Short mmCIF file of C-alpha atoms and ligand atoms in Angstrom, two decimals:
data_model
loop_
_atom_site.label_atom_id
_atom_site.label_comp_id
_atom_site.label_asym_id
_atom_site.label_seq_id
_atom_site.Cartn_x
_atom_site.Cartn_y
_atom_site.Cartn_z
CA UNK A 1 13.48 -10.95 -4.45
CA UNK A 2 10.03 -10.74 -5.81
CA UNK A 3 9.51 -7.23 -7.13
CA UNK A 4 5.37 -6.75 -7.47
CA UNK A 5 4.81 -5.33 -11.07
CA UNK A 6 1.76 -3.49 -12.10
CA UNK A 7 -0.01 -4.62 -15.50
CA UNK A 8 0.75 -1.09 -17.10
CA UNK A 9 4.32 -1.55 -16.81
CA UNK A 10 4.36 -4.95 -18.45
CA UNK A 11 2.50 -3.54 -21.29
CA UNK A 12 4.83 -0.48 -21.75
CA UNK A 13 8.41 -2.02 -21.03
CA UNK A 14 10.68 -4.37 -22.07
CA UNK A 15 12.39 -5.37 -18.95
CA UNK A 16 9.01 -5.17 -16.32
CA UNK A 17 12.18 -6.11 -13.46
CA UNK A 18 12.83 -2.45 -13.59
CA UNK A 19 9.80 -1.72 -12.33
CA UNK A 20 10.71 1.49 -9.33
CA UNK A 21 10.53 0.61 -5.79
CA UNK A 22 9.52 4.36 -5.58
CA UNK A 23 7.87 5.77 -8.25
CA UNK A 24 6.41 9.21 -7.57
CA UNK A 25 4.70 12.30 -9.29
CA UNK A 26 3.86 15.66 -9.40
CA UNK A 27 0.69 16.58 -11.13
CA UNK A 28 -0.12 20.20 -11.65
CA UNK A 29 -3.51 21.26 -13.25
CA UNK A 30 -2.28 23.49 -16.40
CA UNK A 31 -5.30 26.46 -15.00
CA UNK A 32 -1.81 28.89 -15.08
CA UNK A 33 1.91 29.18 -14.52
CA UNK A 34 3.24 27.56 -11.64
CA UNK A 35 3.70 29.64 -8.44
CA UNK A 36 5.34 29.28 -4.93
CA UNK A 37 2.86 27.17 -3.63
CA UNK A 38 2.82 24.72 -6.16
CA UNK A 39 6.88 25.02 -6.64
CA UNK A 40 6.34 23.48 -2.48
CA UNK A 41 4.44 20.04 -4.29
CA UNK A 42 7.03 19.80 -7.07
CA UNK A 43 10.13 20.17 -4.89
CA UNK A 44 8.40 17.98 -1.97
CA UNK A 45 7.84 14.91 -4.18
CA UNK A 46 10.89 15.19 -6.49
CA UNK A 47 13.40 15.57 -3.30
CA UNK A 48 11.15 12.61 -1.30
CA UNK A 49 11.46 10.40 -4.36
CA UNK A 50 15.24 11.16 -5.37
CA UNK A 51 16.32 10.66 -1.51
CA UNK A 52 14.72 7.42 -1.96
CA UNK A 53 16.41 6.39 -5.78
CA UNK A 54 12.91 6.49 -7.15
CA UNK A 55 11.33 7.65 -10.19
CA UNK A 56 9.43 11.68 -10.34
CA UNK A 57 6.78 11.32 -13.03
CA UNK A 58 5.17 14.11 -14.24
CA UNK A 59 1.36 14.11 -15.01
CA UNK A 60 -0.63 17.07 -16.28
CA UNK A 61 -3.90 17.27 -15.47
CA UNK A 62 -6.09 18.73 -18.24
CA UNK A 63 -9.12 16.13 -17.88
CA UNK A 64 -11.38 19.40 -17.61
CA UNK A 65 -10.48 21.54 -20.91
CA UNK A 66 -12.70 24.18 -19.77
CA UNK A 67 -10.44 24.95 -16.77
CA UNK A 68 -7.09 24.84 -19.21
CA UNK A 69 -5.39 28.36 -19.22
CA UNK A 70 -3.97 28.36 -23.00
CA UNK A 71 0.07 27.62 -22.96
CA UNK A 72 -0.36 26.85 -19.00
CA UNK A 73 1.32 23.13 -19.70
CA UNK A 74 4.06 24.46 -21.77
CA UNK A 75 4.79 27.29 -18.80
CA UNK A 76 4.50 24.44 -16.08
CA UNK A 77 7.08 22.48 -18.47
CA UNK A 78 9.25 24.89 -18.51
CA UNK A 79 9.34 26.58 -15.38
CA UNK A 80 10.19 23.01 -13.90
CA UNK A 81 13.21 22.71 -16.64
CA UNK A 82 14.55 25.99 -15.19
CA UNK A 83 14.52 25.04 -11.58
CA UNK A 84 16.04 21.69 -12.25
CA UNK A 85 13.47 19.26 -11.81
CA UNK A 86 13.70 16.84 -14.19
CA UNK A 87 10.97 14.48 -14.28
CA UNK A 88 11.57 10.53 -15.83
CA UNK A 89 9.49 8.78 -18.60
CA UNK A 90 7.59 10.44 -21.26
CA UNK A 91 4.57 13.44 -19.25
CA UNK A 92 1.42 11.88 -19.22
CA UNK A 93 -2.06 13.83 -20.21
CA UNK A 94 -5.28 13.14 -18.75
CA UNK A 95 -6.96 14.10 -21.89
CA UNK A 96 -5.86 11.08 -23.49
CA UNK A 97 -7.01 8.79 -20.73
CA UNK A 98 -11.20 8.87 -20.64
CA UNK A 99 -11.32 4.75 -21.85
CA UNK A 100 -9.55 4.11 -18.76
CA UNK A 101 -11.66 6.33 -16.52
CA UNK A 102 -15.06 4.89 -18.57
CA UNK A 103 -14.10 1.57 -17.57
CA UNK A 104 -13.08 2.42 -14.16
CA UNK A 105 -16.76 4.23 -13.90
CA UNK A 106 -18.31 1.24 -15.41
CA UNK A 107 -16.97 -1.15 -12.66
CA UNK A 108 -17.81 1.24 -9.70
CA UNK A 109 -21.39 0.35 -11.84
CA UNK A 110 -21.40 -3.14 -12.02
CA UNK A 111 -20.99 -2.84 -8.00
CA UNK A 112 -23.83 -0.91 -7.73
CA UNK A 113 -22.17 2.16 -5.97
CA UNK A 114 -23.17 4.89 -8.76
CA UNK A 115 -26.16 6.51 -8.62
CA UNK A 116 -27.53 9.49 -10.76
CA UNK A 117 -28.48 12.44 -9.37
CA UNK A 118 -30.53 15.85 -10.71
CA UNK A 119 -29.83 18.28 -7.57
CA UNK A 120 -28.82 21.88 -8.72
CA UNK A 121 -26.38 23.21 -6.51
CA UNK A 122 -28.97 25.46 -5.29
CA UNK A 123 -30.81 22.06 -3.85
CA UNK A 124 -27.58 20.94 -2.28
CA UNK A 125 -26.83 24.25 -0.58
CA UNK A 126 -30.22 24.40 0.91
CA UNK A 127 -30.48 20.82 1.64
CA UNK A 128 -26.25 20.31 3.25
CA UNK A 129 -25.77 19.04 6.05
CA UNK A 130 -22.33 20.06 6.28
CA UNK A 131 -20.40 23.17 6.95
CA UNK A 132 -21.12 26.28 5.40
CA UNK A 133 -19.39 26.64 2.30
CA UNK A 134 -18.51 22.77 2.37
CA UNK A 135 -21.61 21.20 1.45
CA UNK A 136 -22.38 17.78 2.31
CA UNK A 137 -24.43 15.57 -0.40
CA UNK A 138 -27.09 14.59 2.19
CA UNK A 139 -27.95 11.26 -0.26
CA UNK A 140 -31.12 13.35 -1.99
CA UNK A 141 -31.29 10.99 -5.20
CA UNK A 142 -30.16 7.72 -3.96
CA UNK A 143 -33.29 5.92 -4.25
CA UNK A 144 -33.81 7.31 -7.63
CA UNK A 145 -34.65 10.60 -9.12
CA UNK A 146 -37.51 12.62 -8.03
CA UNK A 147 -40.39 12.54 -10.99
CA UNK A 148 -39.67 14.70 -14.03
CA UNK A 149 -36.17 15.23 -13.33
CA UNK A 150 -33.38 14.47 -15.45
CA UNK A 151 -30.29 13.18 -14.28
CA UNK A 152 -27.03 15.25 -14.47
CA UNK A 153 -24.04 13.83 -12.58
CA UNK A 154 -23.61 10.52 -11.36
CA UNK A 155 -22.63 10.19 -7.25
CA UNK A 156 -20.75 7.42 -5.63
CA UNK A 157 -22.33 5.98 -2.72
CA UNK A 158 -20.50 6.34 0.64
CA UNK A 159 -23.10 4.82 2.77
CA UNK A 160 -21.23 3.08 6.20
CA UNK A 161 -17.65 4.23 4.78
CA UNK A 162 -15.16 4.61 7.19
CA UNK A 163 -11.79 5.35 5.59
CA UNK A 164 -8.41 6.39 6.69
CA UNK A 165 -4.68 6.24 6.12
CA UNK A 166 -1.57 6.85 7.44
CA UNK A 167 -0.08 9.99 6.14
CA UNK A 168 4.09 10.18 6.37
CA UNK A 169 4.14 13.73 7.74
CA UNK A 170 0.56 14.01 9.27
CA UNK A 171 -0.06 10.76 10.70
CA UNK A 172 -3.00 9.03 11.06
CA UNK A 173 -6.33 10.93 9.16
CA UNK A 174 -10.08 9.43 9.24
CA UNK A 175 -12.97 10.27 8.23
CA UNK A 176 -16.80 9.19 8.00
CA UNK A 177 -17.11 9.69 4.53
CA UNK A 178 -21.00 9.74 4.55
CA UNK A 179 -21.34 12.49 7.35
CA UNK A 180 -18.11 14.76 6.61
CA UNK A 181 -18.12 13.94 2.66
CA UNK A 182 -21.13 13.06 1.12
CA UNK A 183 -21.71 10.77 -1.86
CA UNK A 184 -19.07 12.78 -4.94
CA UNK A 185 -19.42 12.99 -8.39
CA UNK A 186 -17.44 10.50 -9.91
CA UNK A 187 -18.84 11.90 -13.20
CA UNK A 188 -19.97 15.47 -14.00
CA UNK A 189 -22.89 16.48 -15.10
CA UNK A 190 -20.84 17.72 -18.70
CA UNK A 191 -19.55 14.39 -18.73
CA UNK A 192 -16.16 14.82 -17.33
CA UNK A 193 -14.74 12.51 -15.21
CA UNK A 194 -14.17 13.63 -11.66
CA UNK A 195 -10.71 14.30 -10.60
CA UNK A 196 -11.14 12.13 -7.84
CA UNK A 197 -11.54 9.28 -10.25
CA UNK A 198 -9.38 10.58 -13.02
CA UNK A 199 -6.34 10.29 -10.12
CA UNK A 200 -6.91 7.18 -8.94
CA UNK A 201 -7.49 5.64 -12.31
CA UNK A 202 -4.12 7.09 -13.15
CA UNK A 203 -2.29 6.54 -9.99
CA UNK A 204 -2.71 3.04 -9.84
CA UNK A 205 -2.10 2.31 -13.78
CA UNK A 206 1.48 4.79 -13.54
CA UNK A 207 2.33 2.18 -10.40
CA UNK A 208 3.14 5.20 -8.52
CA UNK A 209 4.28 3.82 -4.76
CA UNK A 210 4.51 7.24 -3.30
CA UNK A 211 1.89 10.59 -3.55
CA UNK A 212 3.67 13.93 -2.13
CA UNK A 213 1.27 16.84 -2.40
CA UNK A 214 0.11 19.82 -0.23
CA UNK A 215 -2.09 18.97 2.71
CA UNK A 216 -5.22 20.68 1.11
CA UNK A 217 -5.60 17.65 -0.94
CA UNK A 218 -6.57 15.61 2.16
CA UNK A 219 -9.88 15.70 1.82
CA UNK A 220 -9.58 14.53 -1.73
CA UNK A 221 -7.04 11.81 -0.65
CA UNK A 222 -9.71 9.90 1.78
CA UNK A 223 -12.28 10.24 -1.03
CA UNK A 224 -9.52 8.57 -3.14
CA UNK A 225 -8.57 6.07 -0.76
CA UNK A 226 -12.38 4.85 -0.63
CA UNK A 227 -12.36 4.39 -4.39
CA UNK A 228 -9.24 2.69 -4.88
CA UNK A 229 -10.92 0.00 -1.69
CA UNK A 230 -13.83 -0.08 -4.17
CA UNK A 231 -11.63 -0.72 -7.60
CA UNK A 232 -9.40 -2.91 -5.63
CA UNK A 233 -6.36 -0.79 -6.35
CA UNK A 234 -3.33 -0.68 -4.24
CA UNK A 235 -2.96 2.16 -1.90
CA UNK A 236 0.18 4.55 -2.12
CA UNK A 237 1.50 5.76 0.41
CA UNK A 238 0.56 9.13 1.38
CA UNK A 239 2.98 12.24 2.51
CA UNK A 240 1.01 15.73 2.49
CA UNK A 241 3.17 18.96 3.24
CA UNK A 242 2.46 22.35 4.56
CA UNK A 243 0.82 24.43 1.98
CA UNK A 244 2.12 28.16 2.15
CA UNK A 245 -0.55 30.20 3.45
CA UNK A 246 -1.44 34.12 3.12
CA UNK A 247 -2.20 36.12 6.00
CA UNK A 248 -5.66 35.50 5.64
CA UNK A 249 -5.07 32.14 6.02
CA UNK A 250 -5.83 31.35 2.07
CA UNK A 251 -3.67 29.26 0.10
CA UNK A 252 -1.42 30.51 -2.52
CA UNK A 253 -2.97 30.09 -5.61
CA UNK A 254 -4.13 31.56 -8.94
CA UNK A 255 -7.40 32.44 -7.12
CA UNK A 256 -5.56 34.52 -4.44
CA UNK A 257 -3.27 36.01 -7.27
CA UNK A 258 0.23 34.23 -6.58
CA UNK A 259 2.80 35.52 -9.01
CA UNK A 260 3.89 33.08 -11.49
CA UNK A 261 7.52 31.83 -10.95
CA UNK A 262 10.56 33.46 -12.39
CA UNK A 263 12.04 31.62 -14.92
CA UNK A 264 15.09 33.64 -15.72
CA UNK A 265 15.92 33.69 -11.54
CA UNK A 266 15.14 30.42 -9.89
CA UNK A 267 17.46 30.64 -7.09
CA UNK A 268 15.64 32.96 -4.58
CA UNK A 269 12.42 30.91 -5.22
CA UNK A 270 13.93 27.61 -4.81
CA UNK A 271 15.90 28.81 -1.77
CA UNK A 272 12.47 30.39 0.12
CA UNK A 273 10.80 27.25 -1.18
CA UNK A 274 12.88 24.59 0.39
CA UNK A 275 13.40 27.19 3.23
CA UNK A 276 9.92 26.69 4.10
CA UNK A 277 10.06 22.66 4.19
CA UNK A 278 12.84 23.33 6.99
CA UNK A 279 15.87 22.64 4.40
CA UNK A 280 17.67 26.21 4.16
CA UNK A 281 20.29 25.84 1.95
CA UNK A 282 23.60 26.68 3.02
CA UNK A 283 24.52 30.18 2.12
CA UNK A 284 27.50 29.59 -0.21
CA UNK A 285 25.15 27.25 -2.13
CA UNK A 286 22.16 29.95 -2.45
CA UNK A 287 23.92 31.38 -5.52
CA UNK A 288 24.33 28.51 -7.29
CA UNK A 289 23.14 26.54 -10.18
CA UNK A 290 19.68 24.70 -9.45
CA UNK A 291 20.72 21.62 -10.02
CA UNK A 292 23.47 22.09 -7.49
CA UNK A 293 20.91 23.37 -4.49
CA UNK A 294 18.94 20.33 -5.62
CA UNK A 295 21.92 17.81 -5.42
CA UNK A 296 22.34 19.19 -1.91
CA UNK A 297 18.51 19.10 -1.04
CA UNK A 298 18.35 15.48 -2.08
CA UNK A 299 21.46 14.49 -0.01
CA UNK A 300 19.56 16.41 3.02
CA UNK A 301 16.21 15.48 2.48
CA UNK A 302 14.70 14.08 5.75
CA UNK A 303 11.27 14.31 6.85
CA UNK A 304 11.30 14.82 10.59
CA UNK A 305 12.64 18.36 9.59
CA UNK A 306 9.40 19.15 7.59
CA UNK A 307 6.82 20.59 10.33
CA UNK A 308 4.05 18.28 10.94
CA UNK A 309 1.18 21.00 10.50
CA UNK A 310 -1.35 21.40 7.67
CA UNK A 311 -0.54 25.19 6.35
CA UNK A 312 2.00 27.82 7.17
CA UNK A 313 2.70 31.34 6.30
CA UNK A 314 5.96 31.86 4.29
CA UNK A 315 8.09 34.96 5.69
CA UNK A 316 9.25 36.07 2.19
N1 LIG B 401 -4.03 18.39 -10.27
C1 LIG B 401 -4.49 18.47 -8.93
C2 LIG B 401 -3.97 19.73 -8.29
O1 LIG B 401 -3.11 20.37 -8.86
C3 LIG B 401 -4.17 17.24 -8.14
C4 LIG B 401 -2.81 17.01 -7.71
C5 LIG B 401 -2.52 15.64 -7.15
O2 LIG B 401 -3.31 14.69 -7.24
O3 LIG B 401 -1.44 15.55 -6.60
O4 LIG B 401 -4.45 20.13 -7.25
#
Protein backbone atom coordinates (compact mmCIF):
# COMPACT_ATOMS: atom_id res chain seq x y z
CA UNK A 1 0.00 0.00 0.00
CA UNK A 2 1.45 3.35 -0.68
CA UNK A 3 1.10 5.43 2.46
CA UNK A 4 1.59 9.40 1.25
CA UNK A 5 4.21 10.90 3.73
CA UNK A 6 4.59 14.53 4.37
CA UNK A 7 8.30 16.04 4.25
CA UNK A 8 8.06 17.00 8.06
CA UNK A 9 7.65 13.56 9.08
CA UNK A 10 10.64 12.28 7.14
CA UNK A 11 12.71 14.87 8.73
CA UNK A 12 11.51 14.10 12.33
CA UNK A 13 11.22 10.15 12.31
CA UNK A 14 12.97 7.24 11.87
CA UNK A 15 10.48 4.93 10.41
CA UNK A 16 8.39 7.77 7.97
CA UNK A 17 5.96 4.20 7.29
CA UNK A 18 4.36 5.15 10.51
CA UNK A 19 3.22 8.05 9.25
CA UNK A 20 -0.98 8.24 10.83
CA UNK A 21 -3.71 7.64 8.48
CA UNK A 22 -5.48 10.09 10.92
CA UNK A 23 -3.58 12.47 12.53
CA UNK A 24 -5.58 15.15 14.33
CA UNK A 25 -5.28 18.16 16.82
CA UNK A 26 -6.60 20.35 19.17
CA UNK A 27 -5.17 23.77 19.33
CA UNK A 28 -6.25 26.08 22.08
CA UNK A 29 -4.98 29.76 22.21
CA UNK A 30 -3.30 29.93 25.89
CA UNK A 31 -5.58 33.73 26.34
CA UNK A 32 -6.95 31.62 29.77
CA UNK A 33 -7.93 28.32 31.31
CA UNK A 34 -9.89 26.13 29.31
CA UNK A 35 -13.72 26.22 29.72
CA UNK A 36 -16.83 24.20 28.56
CA UNK A 37 -16.79 25.40 25.27
CA UNK A 38 -13.44 24.71 24.45
CA UNK A 39 -13.56 21.22 26.61
CA UNK A 40 -16.51 20.61 23.31
CA UNK A 41 -13.17 21.08 20.60
CA UNK A 42 -10.84 18.96 22.74
CA UNK A 43 -13.25 16.07 23.36
CA UNK A 44 -14.69 16.39 19.60
CA UNK A 45 -11.29 15.86 17.93
CA UNK A 46 -9.67 13.48 20.46
CA UNK A 47 -12.92 11.02 20.40
CA UNK A 48 -13.15 11.59 16.23
CA UNK A 49 -9.46 10.73 15.98
CA UNK A 50 -9.28 7.75 18.61
CA UNK A 51 -12.59 6.14 16.96
CA UNK A 52 -10.58 6.28 13.92
CA UNK A 53 -6.89 4.75 15.52
CA UNK A 54 -5.37 8.10 14.74
CA UNK A 55 -3.04 10.35 16.34
CA UNK A 56 -4.53 13.76 18.79
CA UNK A 57 -1.72 16.30 18.59
CA UNK A 58 -1.74 19.06 20.66
CA UNK A 59 -0.68 22.57 19.40
CA UNK A 60 -0.69 25.74 21.46
CA UNK A 61 -1.17 28.69 19.89
CA UNK A 62 0.85 31.59 21.34
CA UNK A 63 1.99 33.19 17.86
CA UNK A 64 0.50 36.57 19.36
CA UNK A 65 2.39 37.01 22.91
CA UNK A 66 0.40 39.99 23.54
CA UNK A 67 -2.83 37.94 23.77
CA UNK A 68 -0.94 35.15 26.18
CA UNK A 69 -2.68 35.09 29.68
CA UNK A 70 0.55 34.23 31.96
CA UNK A 71 0.44 30.27 33.07
CA UNK A 72 -2.68 29.90 30.51
CA UNK A 73 -0.56 26.91 28.59
CA UNK A 74 0.42 25.22 31.72
CA UNK A 75 -3.56 25.41 32.94
CA UNK A 76 -4.67 24.18 29.36
CA UNK A 77 -1.93 21.30 29.96
CA UNK A 78 -3.19 20.35 32.79
CA UNK A 79 -6.74 20.63 32.77
CA UNK A 80 -6.53 18.21 29.65
CA UNK A 81 -4.26 15.66 31.90
CA UNK A 82 -7.15 15.67 34.41
CA UNK A 83 -9.93 14.90 32.04
CA UNK A 84 -7.97 12.20 30.34
CA UNK A 85 -7.02 13.45 27.13
CA UNK A 86 -3.85 12.50 26.38
CA UNK A 87 -2.44 13.98 23.41
CA UNK A 88 0.65 11.97 21.23
CA UNK A 89 4.10 13.41 20.21
CA UNK A 90 5.90 16.12 21.91
CA UNK A 91 3.07 19.87 22.11
CA UNK A 92 4.06 22.06 19.53
CA UNK A 93 4.39 26.12 20.05
CA UNK A 94 3.73 28.57 17.50
CA UNK A 95 6.25 30.83 18.95
CA UNK A 96 8.92 28.77 17.74
CA UNK A 97 7.61 28.54 14.22
CA UNK A 98 7.91 32.34 12.48
CA UNK A 99 10.84 30.86 9.71
CA UNK A 100 8.21 28.65 8.58
CA UNK A 101 5.43 31.23 8.44
CA UNK A 102 8.23 33.92 6.78
CA UNK A 103 8.74 31.56 4.12
CA UNK A 104 5.22 30.62 3.70
CA UNK A 105 4.55 34.66 3.46
CA UNK A 106 7.38 34.98 1.12
CA UNK A 107 5.89 32.46 -1.43
CA UNK A 108 2.26 33.89 -1.21
CA UNK A 109 4.91 36.98 -2.47
CA UNK A 110 6.64 35.55 -5.15
CA UNK A 111 2.90 34.86 -6.53
CA UNK A 112 2.07 38.20 -6.33
CA UNK A 113 -1.04 37.78 -3.99
CA UNK A 114 0.31 40.14 -1.01
CA UNK A 115 -0.24 43.50 -1.05
CA UNK A 116 0.46 46.22 1.68
CA UNK A 117 -2.01 48.15 2.99
CA UNK A 118 -2.15 51.57 5.42
CA UNK A 119 -6.10 51.61 6.24
CA UNK A 120 -6.80 52.33 10.01
CA UNK A 121 -9.59 50.44 11.11
CA UNK A 122 -11.43 53.58 11.25
CA UNK A 123 -11.01 53.66 7.15
CA UNK A 124 -12.21 50.10 6.92
CA UNK A 125 -15.28 50.62 9.09
CA UNK A 126 -16.34 53.57 7.12
CA UNK A 127 -15.36 52.23 3.86
CA UNK A 128 -16.98 48.03 4.52
CA UNK A 129 -18.93 46.74 2.47
CA UNK A 130 -19.94 44.04 4.63
CA UNK A 131 -22.12 43.53 7.60
CA UNK A 132 -22.06 45.66 10.44
CA UNK A 133 -19.64 44.59 12.83
CA UNK A 134 -18.05 42.18 10.12
CA UNK A 135 -16.23 44.41 7.98
CA UNK A 136 -15.38 43.58 4.57
CA UNK A 137 -11.79 44.81 3.17
CA UNK A 138 -13.38 46.51 0.12
CA UNK A 139 -9.62 46.17 -1.77
CA UNK A 140 -8.72 50.09 -0.69
CA UNK A 141 -4.79 49.62 -1.19
CA UNK A 142 -4.54 47.09 -3.85
CA UNK A 143 -3.16 49.19 -6.47
CA UNK A 144 -0.73 50.62 -4.08
CA UNK A 145 -0.80 52.92 -1.17
CA UNK A 146 -2.39 56.22 -1.27
CA UNK A 147 0.56 59.12 -1.23
CA UNK A 148 2.21 59.70 2.14
CA UNK A 149 1.01 56.69 3.72
CA UNK A 150 2.95 54.10 5.24
CA UNK A 151 2.19 50.64 5.00
CA UNK A 152 1.11 48.59 8.09
CA UNK A 153 -0.22 45.09 7.40
CA UNK A 154 0.14 43.18 4.41
CA UNK A 155 -3.46 41.70 2.73
CA UNK A 156 -3.84 38.67 0.61
CA UNK A 157 -5.62 39.17 -2.48
CA UNK A 158 -8.94 37.30 -2.92
CA UNK A 159 -9.90 38.76 -6.17
CA UNK A 160 -12.35 35.97 -8.29
CA UNK A 161 -11.95 33.38 -5.24
CA UNK A 162 -14.51 31.02 -4.96
CA UNK A 163 -13.75 28.47 -2.24
CA UNK A 164 -15.53 25.74 -0.49
CA UNK A 165 -15.32 22.37 1.22
CA UNK A 166 -17.08 19.67 2.42
CA UNK A 167 -17.48 19.79 6.11
CA UNK A 168 -18.17 16.08 7.91
CA UNK A 169 -20.99 17.37 10.13
CA UNK A 170 -22.12 20.55 8.16
CA UNK A 171 -21.87 19.58 4.69
CA UNK A 172 -21.12 21.47 1.92
CA UNK A 173 -19.97 25.48 2.87
CA UNK A 174 -18.99 28.23 0.08
CA UNK A 175 -18.19 31.29 -0.03
CA UNK A 176 -17.13 34.33 -2.39
CA UNK A 177 -14.24 35.20 -0.59
CA UNK A 178 -13.90 38.73 -2.19
CA UNK A 179 -17.58 39.87 -1.42
CA UNK A 180 -18.26 37.98 2.07
CA UNK A 181 -14.39 38.10 3.18
CA UNK A 182 -12.33 40.61 1.90
CA UNK A 183 -8.60 40.52 1.18
CA UNK A 184 -7.02 39.32 5.25
CA UNK A 185 -4.02 40.10 6.81
CA UNK A 186 -1.74 37.45 6.35
CA UNK A 187 0.68 39.66 8.34
CA UNK A 188 -0.10 42.26 11.03
CA UNK A 189 0.71 45.44 11.09
CA UNK A 190 3.16 44.51 14.54
CA UNK A 191 4.55 41.96 12.46
CA UNK A 192 2.78 38.93 13.61
CA UNK A 193 1.79 36.45 11.44
CA UNK A 194 -1.92 36.00 10.98
CA UNK A 195 -3.50 33.05 12.49
CA UNK A 196 -4.93 32.22 9.37
CA UNK A 197 -1.47 31.66 8.03
CA UNK A 198 0.19 30.56 11.19
CA UNK A 199 -2.55 27.37 10.95
CA UNK A 200 -2.15 26.46 7.73
CA UNK A 201 1.59 26.71 7.77
CA UNK A 202 1.35 24.37 10.71
CA UNK A 203 -1.38 22.14 9.64
CA UNK A 204 0.10 21.04 6.63
CA UNK A 205 3.86 20.63 8.07
CA UNK A 206 2.19 18.41 11.42
CA UNK A 207 0.49 16.20 8.33
CA UNK A 208 -2.62 16.52 10.22
CA UNK A 209 -5.45 14.50 7.93
CA UNK A 210 -8.31 15.56 10.07
CA UNK A 211 -9.33 19.35 11.73
CA UNK A 212 -12.27 18.98 14.48
CA UNK A 213 -13.10 22.39 15.89
CA UNK A 214 -16.25 24.44 16.79
CA UNK A 215 -18.27 25.74 13.88
CA UNK A 216 -17.30 29.46 14.63
CA UNK A 217 -14.08 28.76 12.99
CA UNK A 218 -15.83 28.43 9.58
CA UNK A 219 -15.25 31.49 8.42
CA UNK A 220 -11.59 31.13 9.20
CA UNK A 221 -11.58 27.58 7.64
CA UNK A 222 -12.62 28.92 3.92
CA UNK A 223 -10.02 31.69 4.36
CA UNK A 224 -7.67 28.74 5.15
CA UNK A 225 -8.75 26.58 2.51
CA UNK A 226 -7.94 29.49 -0.12
CA UNK A 227 -4.40 29.70 1.20
CA UNK A 228 -3.52 26.23 1.40
CA UNK A 229 -4.97 26.26 -2.86
CA UNK A 230 -2.45 29.13 -3.05
CA UNK A 231 0.67 27.26 -1.09
CA UNK A 232 -0.32 24.12 -2.77
CA UNK A 233 -0.93 22.35 0.52
CA UNK A 234 -3.15 19.43 0.94
CA UNK A 235 -6.53 20.01 2.29
CA UNK A 236 -7.73 18.21 5.60
CA UNK A 237 -10.64 17.24 5.99
CA UNK A 238 -12.93 19.38 7.82
CA UNK A 239 -15.57 18.38 10.79
CA UNK A 240 -16.91 21.61 12.73
CA UNK A 241 -19.25 20.93 15.85
CA UNK A 242 -21.86 22.84 17.64
CA UNK A 243 -20.35 25.48 19.75
CA UNK A 244 -22.31 25.85 23.16
CA UNK A 245 -24.11 28.96 23.07
CA UNK A 246 -25.50 31.44 25.94
CA UNK A 247 -28.87 32.63 25.91
CA UNK A 248 -27.93 35.54 24.13
CA UNK A 249 -26.82 33.57 21.55
CA UNK A 250 -22.88 34.36 22.37
CA UNK A 251 -20.41 31.76 22.51
CA UNK A 252 -18.87 30.54 25.61
CA UNK A 253 -15.78 32.11 26.00
CA UNK A 254 -13.37 34.14 28.16
CA UNK A 255 -15.05 37.25 26.67
CA UNK A 256 -18.56 36.16 27.89
CA UNK A 257 -16.93 35.04 31.29
CA UNK A 258 -17.09 31.06 31.05
CA UNK A 259 -15.76 29.55 34.24
CA UNK A 260 -12.57 27.83 33.88
CA UNK A 261 -12.84 23.97 34.17
CA UNK A 262 -12.60 22.07 37.39
CA UNK A 263 -9.67 20.25 37.68
CA UNK A 264 -10.16 18.43 40.92
CA UNK A 265 -13.98 17.24 39.45
CA UNK A 266 -13.90 16.39 35.80
CA UNK A 267 -16.72 14.08 35.70
CA UNK A 268 -19.81 16.42 35.65
CA UNK A 269 -18.01 18.53 32.96
CA UNK A 270 -17.04 15.74 30.81
CA UNK A 271 -20.46 14.13 31.22
CA UNK A 272 -22.52 17.67 30.18
CA UNK A 273 -19.79 18.01 27.58
CA UNK A 274 -20.19 14.85 25.66
CA UNK A 275 -23.93 15.15 26.67
CA UNK A 276 -24.14 17.98 24.42
CA UNK A 277 -22.42 16.16 21.26
CA UNK A 278 -25.49 13.63 21.70
CA UNK A 279 -23.17 10.89 23.59
CA UNK A 280 -24.74 10.78 27.27
CA UNK A 281 -22.87 8.51 29.07
CA UNK A 282 -24.52 5.76 30.66
CA UNK A 283 -25.38 6.50 34.21
CA UNK A 284 -23.34 3.83 36.03
CA UNK A 285 -20.35 5.18 34.06
CA UNK A 286 -20.99 9.04 35.06
CA UNK A 287 -19.08 8.39 38.31
CA UNK A 288 -16.26 7.02 37.01
CA UNK A 289 -12.68 7.59 36.23
CA UNK A 290 -12.17 9.86 32.99
CA UNK A 291 -10.38 7.69 31.26
CA UNK A 292 -13.11 5.14 31.66
CA UNK A 293 -16.10 7.65 30.26
CA UNK A 294 -13.54 8.27 27.52
CA UNK A 295 -12.88 4.52 26.70
CA UNK A 296 -16.66 4.32 26.40
CA UNK A 297 -17.01 7.63 24.33
CA UNK A 298 -14.45 6.38 21.87
CA UNK A 299 -16.15 2.93 21.47
CA UNK A 300 -19.51 5.11 20.84
CA UNK A 301 -18.29 7.81 18.93
CA UNK A 302 -20.42 8.22 15.74
CA UNK A 303 -21.16 11.29 13.98
CA UNK A 304 -24.72 11.05 12.73
CA UNK A 305 -25.55 11.43 16.54
CA UNK A 306 -23.81 14.91 16.69
CA UNK A 307 -26.63 17.53 15.52
CA UNK A 308 -25.87 19.00 12.25
CA UNK A 309 -26.41 22.77 13.39
CA UNK A 310 -23.83 25.54 13.90
CA UNK A 311 -24.44 26.53 17.82
CA UNK A 312 -26.60 25.25 20.61
CA UNK A 313 -27.47 26.19 24.06
CA UNK A 314 -26.25 23.69 26.75
CA UNK A 315 -29.09 22.91 29.47
CA UNK A 316 -26.59 22.72 32.40
N1 LIG B 1 -6.28 28.69 18.39
C1 LIG B 1 -7.47 28.99 17.67
C2 LIG B 1 -8.66 28.97 18.59
O1 LIG B 1 -8.51 28.53 19.72
C3 LIG B 1 -7.64 28.10 16.47
C4 LIG B 1 -8.06 26.73 16.68
C5 LIG B 1 -7.97 25.83 15.46
O2 LIG B 1 -7.38 26.16 14.42
O3 LIG B 1 -8.52 24.76 15.60
O4 LIG B 1 -9.71 29.46 18.25
Amino acid sequence: MFIRVHPWFQVFSSNPMTQALYRGRFAPSPTGPLHFGSLISALGSYLDAKAQGGEWWLRIDDLDPPRVAQGATDAILRALEAYGLAWDGAVQYQRHRSEAYAAALAELQRLGMVYACACSRREIADSSIGRPGAPVYPGTCRAGLAPGKAACALRVDTRGAHVGFEDRLQGTVRQDLEREAGDFIVQRADGLFAYQLAAVVDDSELGVTDIVRGADLLDSTLRQVFLQRLLKLPMPRYLHLPVAVNALGEKLSKQTLAPPLDIAHPQPALVQALSFLNHPPPQALQGAKPQEILAWAVQSWSIARIPAVRSIEPQI
